[in-house]
């Protein structure tokens, strides 16, 4: 039975735990599960590696990629551009890999509009207060950037109604368990199961 891979979109406000949950899922060595690598104009943070965390490009090259229709979706997020490379993701899906896109809410909505087969999972923080604490404790942004991200969070949460699934990230392990269950169930959806090989015609 051959199945094309699943396109899984994990999205939600900054600081809600998307990256942590993806890391947890990948550490479980789930067969055929991969994380897509996005292209960004953001400068690499300390420790980030080209081709592992992101493909880092300047704005001119990013715009060329937009013009050449090389993205499944792209968006401007907090002053930088981010995009999902089409060839990279489609090659893997065609090999039967399940590919996770960890992207912002604008990107998720664009994937939903362009590709019916995308599975959209919204990661909700347990509360606004907890979201604030998580961003503050992560310590990767300036106070100004944190304020910007929190201002966007409410707008992003309103977009959750476009998604297929909603997971509250109160515990990393339990959020990842729930996502694993979703992936299991999605694989057995009638539209994804190839039953051509079964022949039930009477002789
Ligand atoms: P995002 O990728 O959505 O911006 P991160 O994965 O970077 O968010 O998580 C933001 C911060 O919250 C990190 O410091 C992470 O360790 C912490 N965090 C993530 N999930 C949880 C959780 N369930 N409980 C407590 N802290 C969490
Ligand atoms: P960061 O700069 O913290 O790595 O990411 C900032 C935001 O950009 C996060 O919400 C992240 O999910 C989002 N992001 C990362 N890659 C992509 C992408 O390819 N497309 C879109 N639309 N958003 C992305």
mmCIF file of C-alpha atoms in Angstrom, residues 35-159:
data_model
loop_
_atom_site.group_PDB
_atom_site.id
_atom_site.type_symbol
_atom_site.label_atom_id
_atom_site.label_comp_id
_atom_site.label_asym_id
_atom_site.label_seq_id
_atom_site.Cartn_x
_atom_site.Cartn_y
_atom_site.Cartn_z
ATOM 1 C CA UNK A 35 10.807 18.800 10.054
ATOM 2 C CA UNK A 36 10.914 21.127 7.057
ATOM 3 C CA UNK A 37 13.649 23.734 6.975
ATOM 4 C CA UNK A 38 12.420 27.229 6.147
ATOM 5 C CA UNK A 39 14.169 30.041 4.343
ATOM 6 C CA UNK A 40 14.508 33.316 6.242
ATOM 7 C CA UNK A 41 15.988 36.780 5.931
ATOM 8 C CA UNK A 42 16.499 36.838 9.723
ATOM 9 C CA UNK A 43 20.119 36.863 10.862
ATOM 10 C CA UNK A 44 21.270 33.581 12.466
ATOM 11 C CA UNK A 45 21.156 33.536 16.280
ATOM 12 C CA UNK A 46 24.163 32.245 18.185
ATOM 13 C CA UNK A 47 24.416 28.501 17.623
ATOM 14 C CA UNK A 48 22.050 28.390 14.643
ATOM 15 C CA UNK A 49 23.388 26.454 11.659
ATOM 16 C CA UNK A 50 22.718 27.070 7.959
ATOM 17 C CA UNK A 51 20.670 24.197 6.493
ATOM 18 C CA UNK A 52 19.837 22.807 9.914
ATOM 19 C CA UNK A 53 17.804 25.548 11.611
ATOM 20 C CA UNK A 54 17.085 27.649 8.521
ATOM 21 C CA UNK A 55 18.399 28.471 5.075
ATOM 22 C CA UNK A 56 19.548 32.060 5.688
ATOM 23 C CA UNK A 57 19.202 34.438 2.687
ATOM 24 C CA UNK A 58 19.379 38.162 2.125
ATOM 25 C CA UNK A 59 16.246 40.039 1.099
ATOM 26 C CA UNK A 60 17.232 40.228 -2.596
ATOM 27 C CA UNK A 61 17.620 36.446 -2.842
ATOM 28 C CA UNK A 62 14.393 35.874 -0.891
ATOM 29 C CA UNK A 63 12.467 38.137 -3.296
ATOM 30 C CA UNK A 64 13.966 36.249 -6.265
ATOM 31 C CA UNK A 65 12.650 33.021 -4.728
ATOM 32 C CA UNK A 66 9.170 34.579 -4.394
ATOM 33 C CA UNK A 67 9.279 35.655 -8.065
ATOM 34 C CA UNK A 68 10.349 32.155 -9.127
ATOM 35 C CA UNK A 69 7.387 30.683 -7.235
ATOM 36 C CA UNK A 70 9.717 28.617 -5.037
ATOM 37 C CA UNK A 71 7.600 28.833 -1.866
ATOM 38 C CA UNK A 72 4.541 26.874 -0.713
ATOM 39 C CA UNK A 73 3.861 29.930 1.451
ATOM 40 C CA UNK A 74 5.813 32.865 2.764
ATOM 41 C CA UNK A 75 5.090 35.650 5.238
ATOM 42 C CA UNK A 76 6.621 38.676 6.878
ATOM 43 C CA UNK A 77 6.830 37.849 10.572
ATOM 44 C CA UNK A 78 8.091 40.479 13.041
ATOM 45 C CA UNK A 79 10.079 42.431 10.382
ATOM 46 C CA UNK A 80 11.696 39.423 8.663
ATOM 47 C CA UNK A 81 10.603 37.186 5.805
ATOM 48 C CA UNK A 82 10.115 33.453 6.264
ATOM 49 C CA UNK A 83 9.104 30.914 3.610
ATOM 50 C CA UNK A 84 8.537 27.190 3.142
ATOM 51 C CA UNK A 85 10.555 25.870 0.183
ATOM 52 C CA UNK A 86 8.284 24.016 -2.251
ATOM 53 C CA UNK A 87 10.785 21.620 -3.864
ATOM 54 C CA UNK A 88 12.303 20.580 -0.530
ATOM 55 C CA UNK A 89 8.931 19.733 1.032
ATOM 56 C CA UNK A 90 7.265 18.164 -2.022
ATOM 57 C CA UNK A 91 10.279 15.894 -2.660
ATOM 58 C CA UNK A 92 9.972 14.530 0.850
ATOM 59 C CA UNK A 93 6.180 14.130 0.712
ATOM 60 C CA UNK A 94 6.536 12.243 -2.577
ATOM 61 C CA UNK A 95 9.043 9.916 -0.908
ATOM 62 C CA UNK A 96 6.294 9.146 1.645
ATOM 63 C CA UNK A 97 7.797 11.208 4.450
ATOM 64 C CA UNK A 98 5.485 13.044 6.887
ATOM 65 C CA UNK A 99 6.673 16.642 6.956
ATOM 66 C CA UNK A 100 6.094 19.133 9.778
ATOM 67 C CA UNK A 101 6.017 22.847 8.990
ATOM 68 C CA UNK A 102 6.576 24.938 12.108
ATOM 69 C CA UNK A 103 5.291 28.252 10.832
ATOM 70 C CA UNK A 104 3.381 31.365 11.867
ATOM 71 C CA UNK A 105 -0.400 31.705 11.644
ATOM 72 C CA UNK A 106 -0.428 33.712 8.367
ATOM 73 C CA UNK A 107 1.596 30.932 6.741
ATOM 74 C CA UNK A 108 -0.690 28.245 8.164
ATOM 75 C CA UNK A 109 -3.806 29.919 6.748
ATOM 76 C CA UNK A 110 -2.072 30.243 3.349
ATOM 77 C CA UNK A 111 -1.188 26.531 3.361
ATOM 78 C CA UNK A 112 -4.814 25.711 4.167
ATOM 79 C CA UNK A 113 -6.066 27.844 1.267
ATOM 80 C CA UNK A 114 -3.544 26.491 -1.241
ATOM 81 C CA UNK A 115 -3.366 22.806 -0.258
ATOM 82 C CA UNK A 116 -6.402 20.972 0.886
ATOM 83 C CA UNK A 117 -4.322 18.105 2.268
ATOM 84 C CA UNK A 118 -2.531 20.154 4.966
ATOM 85 C CA UNK A 119 -3.317 19.158 8.567
ATOM 86 C CA UNK A 120 -3.375 22.309 10.701
ATOM 87 C CA UNK A 121 -2.619 22.023 14.422
ATOM 88 C CA UNK A 122 -2.885 25.121 16.595
ATOM 89 C CA UNK A 123 -0.745 25.180 19.743
ATOM 90 C CA UNK A 124 -2.534 27.221 22.399
ATOM 91 C CA UNK A 125 -0.802 28.517 25.548
ATOM 92 C CA UNK A 126 -2.548 27.561 28.824
ATOM 93 C CA UNK A 127 -3.077 31.298 29.532
ATOM 94 C CA UNK A 128 -1.878 34.708 28.382
ATOM 95 C CA UNK A 129 0.080 35.075 31.621
ATOM 96 C CA UNK A 130 1.898 31.785 30.993
ATOM 97 C CA UNK A 131 2.652 32.827 27.400
ATOM 98 C CA UNK A 132 4.212 36.052 28.707
ATOM 99 C CA UNK A 133 6.318 34.102 31.229
ATOM 100 C CA UNK A 134 7.518 31.637 28.604
ATOM 101 C CA UNK A 135 8.686 34.359 26.209
ATOM 102 C CA UNK A 136 10.332 36.293 29.036
ATOM 103 C CA UNK A 137 12.071 33.209 30.441
ATOM 104 C CA UNK A 138 13.269 32.073 27.015
ATOM 105 C CA UNK A 139 15.290 35.269 26.929
ATOM 106 C CA UNK A 140 15.911 35.315 23.179
ATOM 107 C CA UNK A 141 14.190 38.638 22.385
ATOM 108 C CA UNK A 142 14.522 42.222 23.527
ATOM 109 C CA UNK A 143 11.740 43.682 25.664
ATOM 110 C CA UNK A 144 10.510 45.631 22.626
ATOM 111 C CA UNK A 145 10.345 42.412 20.547
ATOM 112 C CA UNK A 146 8.535 40.584 23.356
ATOM 113 C CA UNK A 147 5.902 43.329 23.485
ATOM 114 C CA UNK A 148 5.462 43.077 19.710
ATOM 115 C CA UNK A 149 5.008 39.288 19.914
ATOM 116 C CA UNK A 150 2.470 39.547 22.743
ATOM 117 C CA UNK A 151 0.509 42.210 20.865
ATOM 118 C CA UNK A 152 0.241 39.777 17.900
ATOM 119 C CA UNK A 153 -0.764 36.809 20.084
ATOM 120 C CA UNK A 154 -4.432 37.765 20.508
ATOM 121 C CA UNK A 155 -4.883 38.273 16.773
ATOM 122 C CA UNK A 156 -3.225 34.909 16.129
ATOM 123 C CA UNK A 157 -5.413 33.092 18.646
ATOM 124 C CA UNK A 158 -8.462 34.395 16.779
ATOM 125 C CA UNK A 159 -7.200 32.554 13.660
#
